[in-house]
Coordinates of C-alpha atoms and ligand atoms in Angstrom, one line a residue:
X24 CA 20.0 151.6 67.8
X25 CA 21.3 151.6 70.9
X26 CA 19.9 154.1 74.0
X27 CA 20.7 154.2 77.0
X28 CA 17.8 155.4 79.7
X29 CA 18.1 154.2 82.9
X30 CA 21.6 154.3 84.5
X31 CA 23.1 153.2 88.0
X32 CA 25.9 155.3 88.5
X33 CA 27.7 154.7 92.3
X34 CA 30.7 157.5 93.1
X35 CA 33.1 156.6 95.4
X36 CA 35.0 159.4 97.5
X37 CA 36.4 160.8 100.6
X38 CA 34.6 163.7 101.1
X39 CA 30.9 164.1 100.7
X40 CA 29.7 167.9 101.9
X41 CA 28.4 169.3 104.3
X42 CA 29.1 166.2 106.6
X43 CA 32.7 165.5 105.8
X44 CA 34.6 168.2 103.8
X45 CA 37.4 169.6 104.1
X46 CA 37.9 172.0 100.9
X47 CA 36.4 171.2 97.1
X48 CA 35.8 168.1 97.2
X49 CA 33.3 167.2 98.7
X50 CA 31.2 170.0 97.7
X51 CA 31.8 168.6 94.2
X52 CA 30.8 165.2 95.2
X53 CA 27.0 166.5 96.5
X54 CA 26.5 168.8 93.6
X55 CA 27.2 166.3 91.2
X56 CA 25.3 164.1 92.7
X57 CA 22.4 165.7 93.6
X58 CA 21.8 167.2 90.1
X59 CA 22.4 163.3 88.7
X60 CA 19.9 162.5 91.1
X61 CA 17.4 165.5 90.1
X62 CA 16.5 163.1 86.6
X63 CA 14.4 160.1 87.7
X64 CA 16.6 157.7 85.3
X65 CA 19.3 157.9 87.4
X66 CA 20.0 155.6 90.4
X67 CA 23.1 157.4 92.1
X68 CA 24.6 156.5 95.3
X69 CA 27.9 157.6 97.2
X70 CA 30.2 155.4 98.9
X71 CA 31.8 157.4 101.9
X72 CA 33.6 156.3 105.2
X73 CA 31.7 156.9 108.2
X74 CA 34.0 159.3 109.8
X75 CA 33.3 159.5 113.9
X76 CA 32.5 163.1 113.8
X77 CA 29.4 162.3 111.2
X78 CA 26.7 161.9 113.8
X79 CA 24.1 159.3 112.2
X80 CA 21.5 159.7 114.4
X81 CA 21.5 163.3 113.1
X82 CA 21.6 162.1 109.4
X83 CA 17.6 161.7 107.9
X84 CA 16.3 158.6 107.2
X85 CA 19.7 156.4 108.8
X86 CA 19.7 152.8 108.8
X87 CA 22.2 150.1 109.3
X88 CA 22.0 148.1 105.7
X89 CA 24.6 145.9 106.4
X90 CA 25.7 145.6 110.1
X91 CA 28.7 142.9 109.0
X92 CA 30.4 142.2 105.6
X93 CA 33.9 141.6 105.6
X94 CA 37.0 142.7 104.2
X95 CA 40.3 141.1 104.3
X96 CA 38.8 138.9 107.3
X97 CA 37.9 142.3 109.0
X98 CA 34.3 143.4 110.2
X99 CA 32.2 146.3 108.2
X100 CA 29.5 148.1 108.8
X101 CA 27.3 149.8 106.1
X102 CA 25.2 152.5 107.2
X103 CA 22.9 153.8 104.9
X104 CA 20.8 157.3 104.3
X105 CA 19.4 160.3 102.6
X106 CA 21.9 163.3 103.1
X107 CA 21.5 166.4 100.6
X108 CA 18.8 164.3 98.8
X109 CA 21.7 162.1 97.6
X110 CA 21.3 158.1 98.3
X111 CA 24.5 158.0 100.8
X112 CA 26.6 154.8 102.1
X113 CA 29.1 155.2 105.3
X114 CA 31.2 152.7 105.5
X115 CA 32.2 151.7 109.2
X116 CA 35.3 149.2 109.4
X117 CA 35.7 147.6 112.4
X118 CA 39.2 147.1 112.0
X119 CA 41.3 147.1 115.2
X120 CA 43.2 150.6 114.1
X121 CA 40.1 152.6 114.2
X122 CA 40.9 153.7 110.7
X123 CA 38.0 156.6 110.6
X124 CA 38.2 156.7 114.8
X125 CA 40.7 159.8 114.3
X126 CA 38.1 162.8 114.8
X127 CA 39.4 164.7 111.4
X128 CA 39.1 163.2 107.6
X129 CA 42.7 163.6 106.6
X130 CA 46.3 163.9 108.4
X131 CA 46.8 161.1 110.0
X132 CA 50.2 158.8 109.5
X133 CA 48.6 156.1 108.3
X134 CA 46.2 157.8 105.7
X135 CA 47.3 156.1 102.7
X136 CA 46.6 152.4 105.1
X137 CA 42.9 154.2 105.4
X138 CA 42.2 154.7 102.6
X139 CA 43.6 151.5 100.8
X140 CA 41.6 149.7 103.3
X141 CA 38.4 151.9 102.3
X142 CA 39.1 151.3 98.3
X143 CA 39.0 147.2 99.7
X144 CA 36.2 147.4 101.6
X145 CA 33.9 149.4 98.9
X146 CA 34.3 146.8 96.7
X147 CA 33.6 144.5 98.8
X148 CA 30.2 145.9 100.0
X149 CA 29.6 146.4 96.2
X150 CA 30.6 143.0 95.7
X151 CA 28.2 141.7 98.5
X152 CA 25.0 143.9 96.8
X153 CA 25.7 142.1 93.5
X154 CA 23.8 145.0 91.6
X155 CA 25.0 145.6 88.2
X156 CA 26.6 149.1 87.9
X157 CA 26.3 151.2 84.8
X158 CA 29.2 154.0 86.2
X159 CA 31.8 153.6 88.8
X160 CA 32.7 156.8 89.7
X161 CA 35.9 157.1 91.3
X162 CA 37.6 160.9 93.0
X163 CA 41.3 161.2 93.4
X164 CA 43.7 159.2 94.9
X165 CA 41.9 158.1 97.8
X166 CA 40.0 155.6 96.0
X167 CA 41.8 155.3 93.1
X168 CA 43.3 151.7 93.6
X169 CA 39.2 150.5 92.7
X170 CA 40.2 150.2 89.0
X171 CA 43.1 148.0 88.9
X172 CA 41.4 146.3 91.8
X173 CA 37.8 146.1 90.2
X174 CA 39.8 144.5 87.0
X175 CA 42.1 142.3 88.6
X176 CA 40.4 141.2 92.1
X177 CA 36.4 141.8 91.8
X178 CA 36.0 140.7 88.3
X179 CA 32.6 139.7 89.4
X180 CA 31.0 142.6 90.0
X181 CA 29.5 144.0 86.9
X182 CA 30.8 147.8 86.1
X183 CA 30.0 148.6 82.8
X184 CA 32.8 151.8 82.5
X185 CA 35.1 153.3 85.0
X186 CA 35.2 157.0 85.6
X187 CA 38.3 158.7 87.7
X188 CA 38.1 162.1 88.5
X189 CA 41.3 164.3 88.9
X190 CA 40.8 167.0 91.4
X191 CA 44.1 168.0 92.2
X192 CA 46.9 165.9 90.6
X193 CA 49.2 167.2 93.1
X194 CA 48.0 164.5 95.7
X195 CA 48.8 160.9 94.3
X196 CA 49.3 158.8 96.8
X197 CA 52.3 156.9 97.1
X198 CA 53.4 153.6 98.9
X199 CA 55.2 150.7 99.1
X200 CA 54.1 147.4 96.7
X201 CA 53.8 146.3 101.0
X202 CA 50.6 148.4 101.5
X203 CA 49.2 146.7 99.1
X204 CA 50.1 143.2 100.0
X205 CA 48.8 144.3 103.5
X206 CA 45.2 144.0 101.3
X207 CA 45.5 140.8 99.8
X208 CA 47.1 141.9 96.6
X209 CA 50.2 141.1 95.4
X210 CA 52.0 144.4 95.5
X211 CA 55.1 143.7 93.7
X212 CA 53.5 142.6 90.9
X213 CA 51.9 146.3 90.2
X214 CA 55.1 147.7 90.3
X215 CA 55.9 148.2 86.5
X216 CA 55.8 151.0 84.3
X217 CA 52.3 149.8 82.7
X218 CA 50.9 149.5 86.0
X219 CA 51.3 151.6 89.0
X220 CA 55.2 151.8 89.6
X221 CA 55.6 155.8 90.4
X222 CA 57.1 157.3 86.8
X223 CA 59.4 159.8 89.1
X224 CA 63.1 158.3 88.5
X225 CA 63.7 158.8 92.1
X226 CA 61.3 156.2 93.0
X227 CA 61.3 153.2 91.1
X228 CA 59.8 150.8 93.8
X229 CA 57.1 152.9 94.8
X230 CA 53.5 152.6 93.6
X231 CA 51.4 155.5 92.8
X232 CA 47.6 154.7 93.7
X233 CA 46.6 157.8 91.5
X234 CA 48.4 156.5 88.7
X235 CA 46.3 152.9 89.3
X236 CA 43.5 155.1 88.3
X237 CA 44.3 157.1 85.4
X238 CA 45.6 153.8 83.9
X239 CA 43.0 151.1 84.7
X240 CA 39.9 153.8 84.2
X241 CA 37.9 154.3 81.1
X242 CA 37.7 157.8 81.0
X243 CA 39.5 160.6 83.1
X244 CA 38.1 163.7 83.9
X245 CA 40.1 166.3 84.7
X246 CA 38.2 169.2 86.7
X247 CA 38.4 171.5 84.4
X248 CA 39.0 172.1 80.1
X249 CA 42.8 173.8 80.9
X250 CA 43.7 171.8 83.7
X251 CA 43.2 168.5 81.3
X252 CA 46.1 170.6 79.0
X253 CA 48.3 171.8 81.5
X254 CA 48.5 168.1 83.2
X255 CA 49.7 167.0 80.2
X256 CA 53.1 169.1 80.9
X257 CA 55.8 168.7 82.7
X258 CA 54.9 171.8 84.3
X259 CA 51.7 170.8 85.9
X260 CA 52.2 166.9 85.6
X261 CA 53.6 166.2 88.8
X262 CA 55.6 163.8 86.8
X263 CA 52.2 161.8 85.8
X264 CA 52.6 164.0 82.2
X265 CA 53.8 161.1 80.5
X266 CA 51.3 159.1 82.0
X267 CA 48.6 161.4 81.2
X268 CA 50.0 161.8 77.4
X269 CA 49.9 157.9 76.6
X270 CA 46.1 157.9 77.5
X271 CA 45.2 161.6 76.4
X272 CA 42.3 159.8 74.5
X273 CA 40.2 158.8 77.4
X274 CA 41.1 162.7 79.2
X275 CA 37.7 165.3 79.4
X276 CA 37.7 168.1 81.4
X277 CA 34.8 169.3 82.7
X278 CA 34.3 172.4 85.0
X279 CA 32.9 172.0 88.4
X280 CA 29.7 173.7 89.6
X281 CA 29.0 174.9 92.2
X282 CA 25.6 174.1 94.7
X283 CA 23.8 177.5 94.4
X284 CA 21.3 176.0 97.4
X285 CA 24.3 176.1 99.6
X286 CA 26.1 179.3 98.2
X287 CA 22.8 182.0 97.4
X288 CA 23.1 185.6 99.2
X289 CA 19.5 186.0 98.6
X290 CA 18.8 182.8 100.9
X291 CA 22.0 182.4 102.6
X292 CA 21.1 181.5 106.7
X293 CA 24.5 183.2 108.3
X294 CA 24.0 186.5 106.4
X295 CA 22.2 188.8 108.9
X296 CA 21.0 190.5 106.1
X297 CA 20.6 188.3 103.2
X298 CA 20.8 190.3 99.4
X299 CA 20.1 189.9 96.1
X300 CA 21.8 192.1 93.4
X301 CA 19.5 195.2 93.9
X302 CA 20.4 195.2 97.3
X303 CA 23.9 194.0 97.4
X304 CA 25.4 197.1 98.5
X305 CA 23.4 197.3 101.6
X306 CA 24.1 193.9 102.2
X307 CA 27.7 194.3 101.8
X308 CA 27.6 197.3 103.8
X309 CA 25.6 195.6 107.0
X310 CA 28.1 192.2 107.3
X311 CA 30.9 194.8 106.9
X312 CA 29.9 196.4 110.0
X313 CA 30.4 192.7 111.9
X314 CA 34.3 192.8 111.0
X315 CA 34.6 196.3 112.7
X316 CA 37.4 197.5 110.2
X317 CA 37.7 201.2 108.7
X318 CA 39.3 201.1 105.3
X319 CA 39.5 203.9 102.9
X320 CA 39.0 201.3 99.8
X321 CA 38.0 198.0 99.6
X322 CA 37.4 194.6 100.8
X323 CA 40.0 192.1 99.6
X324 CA 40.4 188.9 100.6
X325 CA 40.5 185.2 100.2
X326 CA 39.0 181.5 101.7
X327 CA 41.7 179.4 101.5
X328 CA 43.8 176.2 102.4
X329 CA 47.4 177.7 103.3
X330 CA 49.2 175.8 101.1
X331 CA 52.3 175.6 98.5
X332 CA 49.8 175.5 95.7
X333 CA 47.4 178.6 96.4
X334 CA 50.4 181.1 96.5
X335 CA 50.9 182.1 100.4
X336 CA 53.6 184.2 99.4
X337 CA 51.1 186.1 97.5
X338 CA 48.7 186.4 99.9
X339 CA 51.0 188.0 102.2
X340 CA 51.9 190.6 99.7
X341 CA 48.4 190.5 98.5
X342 CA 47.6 191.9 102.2
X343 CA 50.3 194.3 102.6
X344 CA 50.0 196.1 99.1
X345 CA 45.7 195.8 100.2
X346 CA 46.6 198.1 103.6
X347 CA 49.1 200.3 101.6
X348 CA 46.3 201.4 99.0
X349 CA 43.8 201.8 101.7
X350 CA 41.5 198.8 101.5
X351 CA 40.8 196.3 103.9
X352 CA 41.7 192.5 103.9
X353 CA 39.9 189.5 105.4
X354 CA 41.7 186.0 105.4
X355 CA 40.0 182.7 106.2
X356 CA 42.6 180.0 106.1
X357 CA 44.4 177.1 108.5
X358 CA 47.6 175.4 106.9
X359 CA 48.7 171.6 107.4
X360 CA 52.0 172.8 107.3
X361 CA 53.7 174.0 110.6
X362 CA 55.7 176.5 108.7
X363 CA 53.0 178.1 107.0
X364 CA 51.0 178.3 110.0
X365 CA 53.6 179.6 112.2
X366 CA 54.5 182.4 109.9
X367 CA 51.0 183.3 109.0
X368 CA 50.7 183.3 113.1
X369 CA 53.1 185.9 113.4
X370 CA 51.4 187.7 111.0
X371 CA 48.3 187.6 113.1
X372 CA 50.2 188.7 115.8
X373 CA 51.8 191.7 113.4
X374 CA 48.6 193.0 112.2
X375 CA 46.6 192.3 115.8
X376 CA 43.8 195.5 116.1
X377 CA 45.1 196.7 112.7
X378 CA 41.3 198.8 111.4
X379 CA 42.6 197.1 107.8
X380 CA 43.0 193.6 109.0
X381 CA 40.9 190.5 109.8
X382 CA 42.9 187.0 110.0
X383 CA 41.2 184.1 110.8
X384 CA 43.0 180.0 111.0
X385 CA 40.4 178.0 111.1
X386 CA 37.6 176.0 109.3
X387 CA 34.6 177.8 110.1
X388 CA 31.9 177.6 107.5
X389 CA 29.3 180.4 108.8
X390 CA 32.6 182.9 109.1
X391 CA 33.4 181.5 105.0
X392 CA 29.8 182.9 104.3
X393 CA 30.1 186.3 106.1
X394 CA 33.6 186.8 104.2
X395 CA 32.5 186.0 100.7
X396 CA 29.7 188.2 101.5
X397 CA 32.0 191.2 102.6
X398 CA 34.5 191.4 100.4
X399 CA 34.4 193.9 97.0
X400 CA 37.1 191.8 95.8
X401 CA 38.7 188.1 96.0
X402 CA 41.9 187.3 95.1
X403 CA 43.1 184.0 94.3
X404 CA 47.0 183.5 93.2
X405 CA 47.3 180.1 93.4
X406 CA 50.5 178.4 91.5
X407 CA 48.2 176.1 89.9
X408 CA 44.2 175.4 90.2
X409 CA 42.2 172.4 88.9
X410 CA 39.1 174.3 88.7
X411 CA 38.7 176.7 92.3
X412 CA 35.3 176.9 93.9
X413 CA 36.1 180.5 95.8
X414 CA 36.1 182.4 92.8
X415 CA 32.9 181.6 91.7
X416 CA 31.4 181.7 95.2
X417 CA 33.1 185.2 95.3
X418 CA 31.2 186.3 92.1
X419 CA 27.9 184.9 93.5
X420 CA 28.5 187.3 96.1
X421 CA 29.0 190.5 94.8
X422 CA 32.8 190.1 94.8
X423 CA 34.9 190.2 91.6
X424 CA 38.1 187.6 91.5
X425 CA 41.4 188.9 91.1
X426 CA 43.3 185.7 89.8
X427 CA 46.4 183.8 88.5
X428 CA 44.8 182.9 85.1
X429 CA 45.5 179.5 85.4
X430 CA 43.7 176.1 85.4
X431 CA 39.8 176.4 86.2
X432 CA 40.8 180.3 87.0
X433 CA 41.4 180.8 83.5
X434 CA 38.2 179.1 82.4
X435 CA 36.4 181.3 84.6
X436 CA 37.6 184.7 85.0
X437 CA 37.9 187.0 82.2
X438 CA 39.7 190.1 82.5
X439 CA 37.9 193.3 82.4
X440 CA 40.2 195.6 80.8
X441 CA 41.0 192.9 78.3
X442 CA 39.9 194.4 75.0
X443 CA 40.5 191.0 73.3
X444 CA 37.6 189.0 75.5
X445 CA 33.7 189.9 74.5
X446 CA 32.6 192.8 76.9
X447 CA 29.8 190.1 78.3
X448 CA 32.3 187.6 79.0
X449 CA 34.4 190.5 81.3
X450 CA 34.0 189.0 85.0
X451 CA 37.0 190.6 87.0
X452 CA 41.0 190.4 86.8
X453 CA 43.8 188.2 85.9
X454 CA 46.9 188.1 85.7
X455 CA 49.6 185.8 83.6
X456 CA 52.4 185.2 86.0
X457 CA 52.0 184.0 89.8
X458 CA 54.4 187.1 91.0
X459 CA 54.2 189.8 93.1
X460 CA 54.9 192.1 90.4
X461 CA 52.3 190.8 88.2
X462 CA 49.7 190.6 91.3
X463 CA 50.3 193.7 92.5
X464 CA 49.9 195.5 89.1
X465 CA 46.8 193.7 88.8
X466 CA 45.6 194.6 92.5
X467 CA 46.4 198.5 91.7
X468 CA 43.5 198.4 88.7
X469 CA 41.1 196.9 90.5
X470 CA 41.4 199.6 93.1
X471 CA 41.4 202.0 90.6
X472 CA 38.3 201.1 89.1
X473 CA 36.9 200.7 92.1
X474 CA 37.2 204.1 93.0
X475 CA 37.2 205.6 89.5
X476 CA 35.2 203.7 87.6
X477 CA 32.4 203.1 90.1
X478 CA 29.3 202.6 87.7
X479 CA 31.4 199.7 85.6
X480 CA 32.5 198.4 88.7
X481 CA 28.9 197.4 89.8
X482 CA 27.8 196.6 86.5
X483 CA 30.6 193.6 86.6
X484 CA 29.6 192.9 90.1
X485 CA 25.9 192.0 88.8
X486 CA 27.2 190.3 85.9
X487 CA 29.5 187.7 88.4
X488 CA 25.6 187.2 90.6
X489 CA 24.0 186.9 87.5
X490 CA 26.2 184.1 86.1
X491 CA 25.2 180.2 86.2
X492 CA 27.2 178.3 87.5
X493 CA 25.2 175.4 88.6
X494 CA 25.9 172.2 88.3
X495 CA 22.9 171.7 85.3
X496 CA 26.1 172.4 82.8
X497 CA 28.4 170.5 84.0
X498 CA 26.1 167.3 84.8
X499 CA 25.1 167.6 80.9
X500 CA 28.7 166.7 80.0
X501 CA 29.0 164.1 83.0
X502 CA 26.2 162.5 81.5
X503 CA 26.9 163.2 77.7
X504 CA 30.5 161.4 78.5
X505 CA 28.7 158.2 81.0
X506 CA 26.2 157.6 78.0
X507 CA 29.0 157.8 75.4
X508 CA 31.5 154.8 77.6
X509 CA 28.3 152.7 77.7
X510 CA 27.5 153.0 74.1
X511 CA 31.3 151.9 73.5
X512 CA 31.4 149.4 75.5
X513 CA 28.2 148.0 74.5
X514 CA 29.5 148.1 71.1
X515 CA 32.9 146.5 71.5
X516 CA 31.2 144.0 74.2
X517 CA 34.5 144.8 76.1
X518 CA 31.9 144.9 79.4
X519 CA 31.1 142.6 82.4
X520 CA 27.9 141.1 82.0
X521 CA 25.5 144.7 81.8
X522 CA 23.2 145.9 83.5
X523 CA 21.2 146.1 80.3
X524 CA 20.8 142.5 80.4
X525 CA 17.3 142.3 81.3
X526 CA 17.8 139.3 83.9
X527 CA 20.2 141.6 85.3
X528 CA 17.3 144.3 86.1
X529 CA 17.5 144.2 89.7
X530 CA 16.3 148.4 90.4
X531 CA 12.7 148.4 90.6
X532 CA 12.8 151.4 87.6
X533 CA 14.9 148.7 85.4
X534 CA 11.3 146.6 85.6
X535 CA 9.6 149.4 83.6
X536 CA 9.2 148.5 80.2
X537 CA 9.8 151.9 79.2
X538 CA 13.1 152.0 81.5
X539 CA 14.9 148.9 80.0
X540 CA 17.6 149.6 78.2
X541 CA 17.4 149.4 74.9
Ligands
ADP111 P1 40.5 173.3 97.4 O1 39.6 172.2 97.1 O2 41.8 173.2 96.6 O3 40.8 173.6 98.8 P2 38.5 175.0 96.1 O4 38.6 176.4 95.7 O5 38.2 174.0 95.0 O6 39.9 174.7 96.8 O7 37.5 174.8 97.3 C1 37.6 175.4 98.5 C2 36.3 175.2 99.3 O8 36.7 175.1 100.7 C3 35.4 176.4 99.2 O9 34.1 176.1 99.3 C4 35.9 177.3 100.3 O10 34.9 178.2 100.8 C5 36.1 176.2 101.4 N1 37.1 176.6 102.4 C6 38.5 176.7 102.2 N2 39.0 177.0 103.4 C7 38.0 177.2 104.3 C8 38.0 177.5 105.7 N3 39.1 177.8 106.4 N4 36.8 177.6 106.3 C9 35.7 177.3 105.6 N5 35.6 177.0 104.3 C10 36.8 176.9 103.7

């Protein structure tokens, strides 16, 4: 029979928090990682760029691994070290266009050249270690041209199955068949229907790297059990459905955890007052006090990109319908798009000393803290949501969601006036449609029980701090799904040479009698 013990699982990914993260991802990537790293018969590393904001010589345990390796005749660095307890690789090109010189992770014109370059360069510095690799691990677009690279380019380096993970499908990244000449492939030839060409009609001659990904990977994971559905629709597809439907075999969705190290009231270093549930209404009650508001009702509120997808529309009305019924609303957001950010300016401006009102545009992680900590309630109406983090920060925190029930929302948030669900499973509010109407019917219960129904109110508000959801769940099924691709593929012998060929054994735990593979 065939068991697998030790693994070598390497993730690759744009984001690794707290050192370069601009929203989910990257918090993903380190609570994943770190929980796969917790059991002793797993070797996991993280491939990263070395963005110029991460100061190394502030990073534990930094060392240059590699000061040169090339890529596509163009200098690398590898830096290597211990960040979250996670084995972590920044890779430093030395390419003339300063590709992670730019002082911010994403937004630049040339993001999809970044990146591309990045995918390259990975596999090169994987191809230079020559370590067999039990799971390559692969997060969104960014770094989703590995697989057809890895089985087309780097046949030599041995990856026994290919993971993709699909954190937002929205984001797919799409060039020309050029781009990818520009790294030594031959781009046109990708561009057909089995491969990468984009499947929107409008663009025939595009390639989509995120479609590279889904089609060359071994299994896809999805962030979340509804979002693997809903992609399969037009709806939700971002015209990948069809895609996504041909290989709905190899689709898993798994919910994302979240790191309960970095998100604990009880222990949480930019709470004045840190609280536990016993005390969570004093601790509400004292970071309160730093916004300086006077409502009549609650805190509502939301941590949030400003974009298409999480609903501004209905945060605005959200906010207004929050000051009509007396509560008070705290927003923590910056939008990449101008128009969002200018209107949501002028709302600042509007609401400017209003006692109800806090708006803040920024990225500020200490201020993210403070606000989960405040609120009573957090509302999240995004148009669609692969699994959302804030709403199960917010219930860590004493603060019940109010949410679209879609995606990761839905497999989280259980209404509590929904006779239908178990009353243990009831965890705060939902609603069916992302509309005003719907929202603001939704928002009107919640203040109701809030003021009439204290006693259930804070029962649900322990329930949400009570609930688990660390990554220990999660990583089960991460592993359940690894072991179950390398049990396949040692069965169909569709691998590269593995690394459960003893002459292959290279990680000092793979010597262990007891660690070898089978
Ligand atoms: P997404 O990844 O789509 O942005 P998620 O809900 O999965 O949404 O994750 C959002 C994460 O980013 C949460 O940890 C949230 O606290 C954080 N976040 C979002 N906006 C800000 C901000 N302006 N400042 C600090 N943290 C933020």
């Amino acid at each position: 029979m065939y068991i697998q013990k030790f693994m070598r699982i390497v993730h690759i990914a744009a984001e690794f928090a707290p050192i370069a993260k601009t929203g989910g991802l990257g918090e993903v990537i380190v609570g994943l990682c770190r929980e796969l790293t917790k059991q002793p018969e797993n070797q996991v590393e993280v491939i990263i760029p070395r963005y110029d904001h991460i100061e190394l010589a502030k990073l534990p345990n930094t060392r240059m691994e590699i000061p040169d390796f090339k890529c596509i005749g163009y200098s690398n660095t590898m830096w290597n070290s211990t960040v979250e307890g996670c084995n972590l690789h920044l890779l430093e090109p030395r390419h003339p266009s300063g590709y992670f010189h730019r002082g911010r992770i994403y937004g630049c014109e040339d993001d999809l050249t970044r990146f591309i370059y990045f995918s390259r360069a990975a596999l090169e510095y994987l191809k230079e270690k020559n370590e067999p690799i039990d799971i390559l691990h692969l997060h969104d677009w960014h770094v989703s041209l590995c697989a057809p690279m890895l089985k087309d380019l780097f046949k030599e380096i041995k990856v026994s199955s290919l993971v993709l993970s699909i954190h937002n499908l929205e984001y797919q990244g799409k060039c020309a068949p050029v781009d990818l000449d520009a790294i030594g492939l031959d781009g046109q030839s990708y561009l057909t229907a089995d491969k990468l060409q984009d499947d929107h009609p409008s663009f025939p001659t595009s390639i989509n790297l995120l479609k590279g990904g889904i089609t060359y990977s071994d299994a896809v994971v999805p962030v979340s059990p509804s979002y693997a559905q809903e992609i399969l629709t037009p709806k939700f597809g971002f015209n990948l459905d069809a895609t996504l439907r041909k290989c709905r075999s190899k689709i898993t969705g798994i919910l994302n955890g979240i790191d309960e190290t970095l998100w604990d009231p009880s222990h949480d270093p930019h709470l004045k007052v840190p609280y536990c549930q016993s005390s969570v209404l004093r601790g509400k009650i004292e970071v309160q006090k730093e916004f300086q508001l006077k409502p009549t009702g609650p805190w509502v509120g939301a941590v949030t990109r400003l974009v298409p997808q999480k609903g501004p529309e209905l945060i605005e009305e959200a906010l207004q319908k929050t000051i009509e019924m007396g509560g008070s609303f705290l927003l923590l957001g910056s939008s990449p798009f101008p128009t969002i950010q200018a209107h949501f300016n002028q709302l600042k401006q509007k609401y400017q000393n209003h006692p109800q009102v806090f708006l803040e545009y920024n990225y500020n992680e200490p201020l993210a803290h403070k606000i989960y900590a405040a609120l009573d309630y957090l509302i999240v109406p995004s148009h669609f949501e692969p699994c959302g983090l804030t709403q199960l920060i917010g219930m860590l925190y004493g603060a019940l969601p109010i949410v679209h029930a879609t995606g990761g929302l839905k497999d989280t948030v259980f209404d509590c006036e929904n006779s239908q669900i178990p009353i243990h499973k009831r965890n705060g509010f939902t609603f069916s449609e992302p509309t005003k109407s719907a929202m603001n019917d939704t928002l009107k219960r919640a203040f109701r029980l809030f003021s009439a129904e204290a006693s259930t109110f804070h029962s649900l508000v322990r329930r949400g701090m009570e609930s688990d959801f660390s990554w220990k769940n999660p990583t089960k099924q991460y592993l359940k799904l690894y072991r179950k691709l390398i049990k396949l593929k040692s069965k169909t012998g569709q691998n590269n040479p593995k690394s459960d060929d003893p002459s292959l054994c290279k990680h000092p735990l793979n010597i262990m009698p007891n660690n070898c593979r089978k």
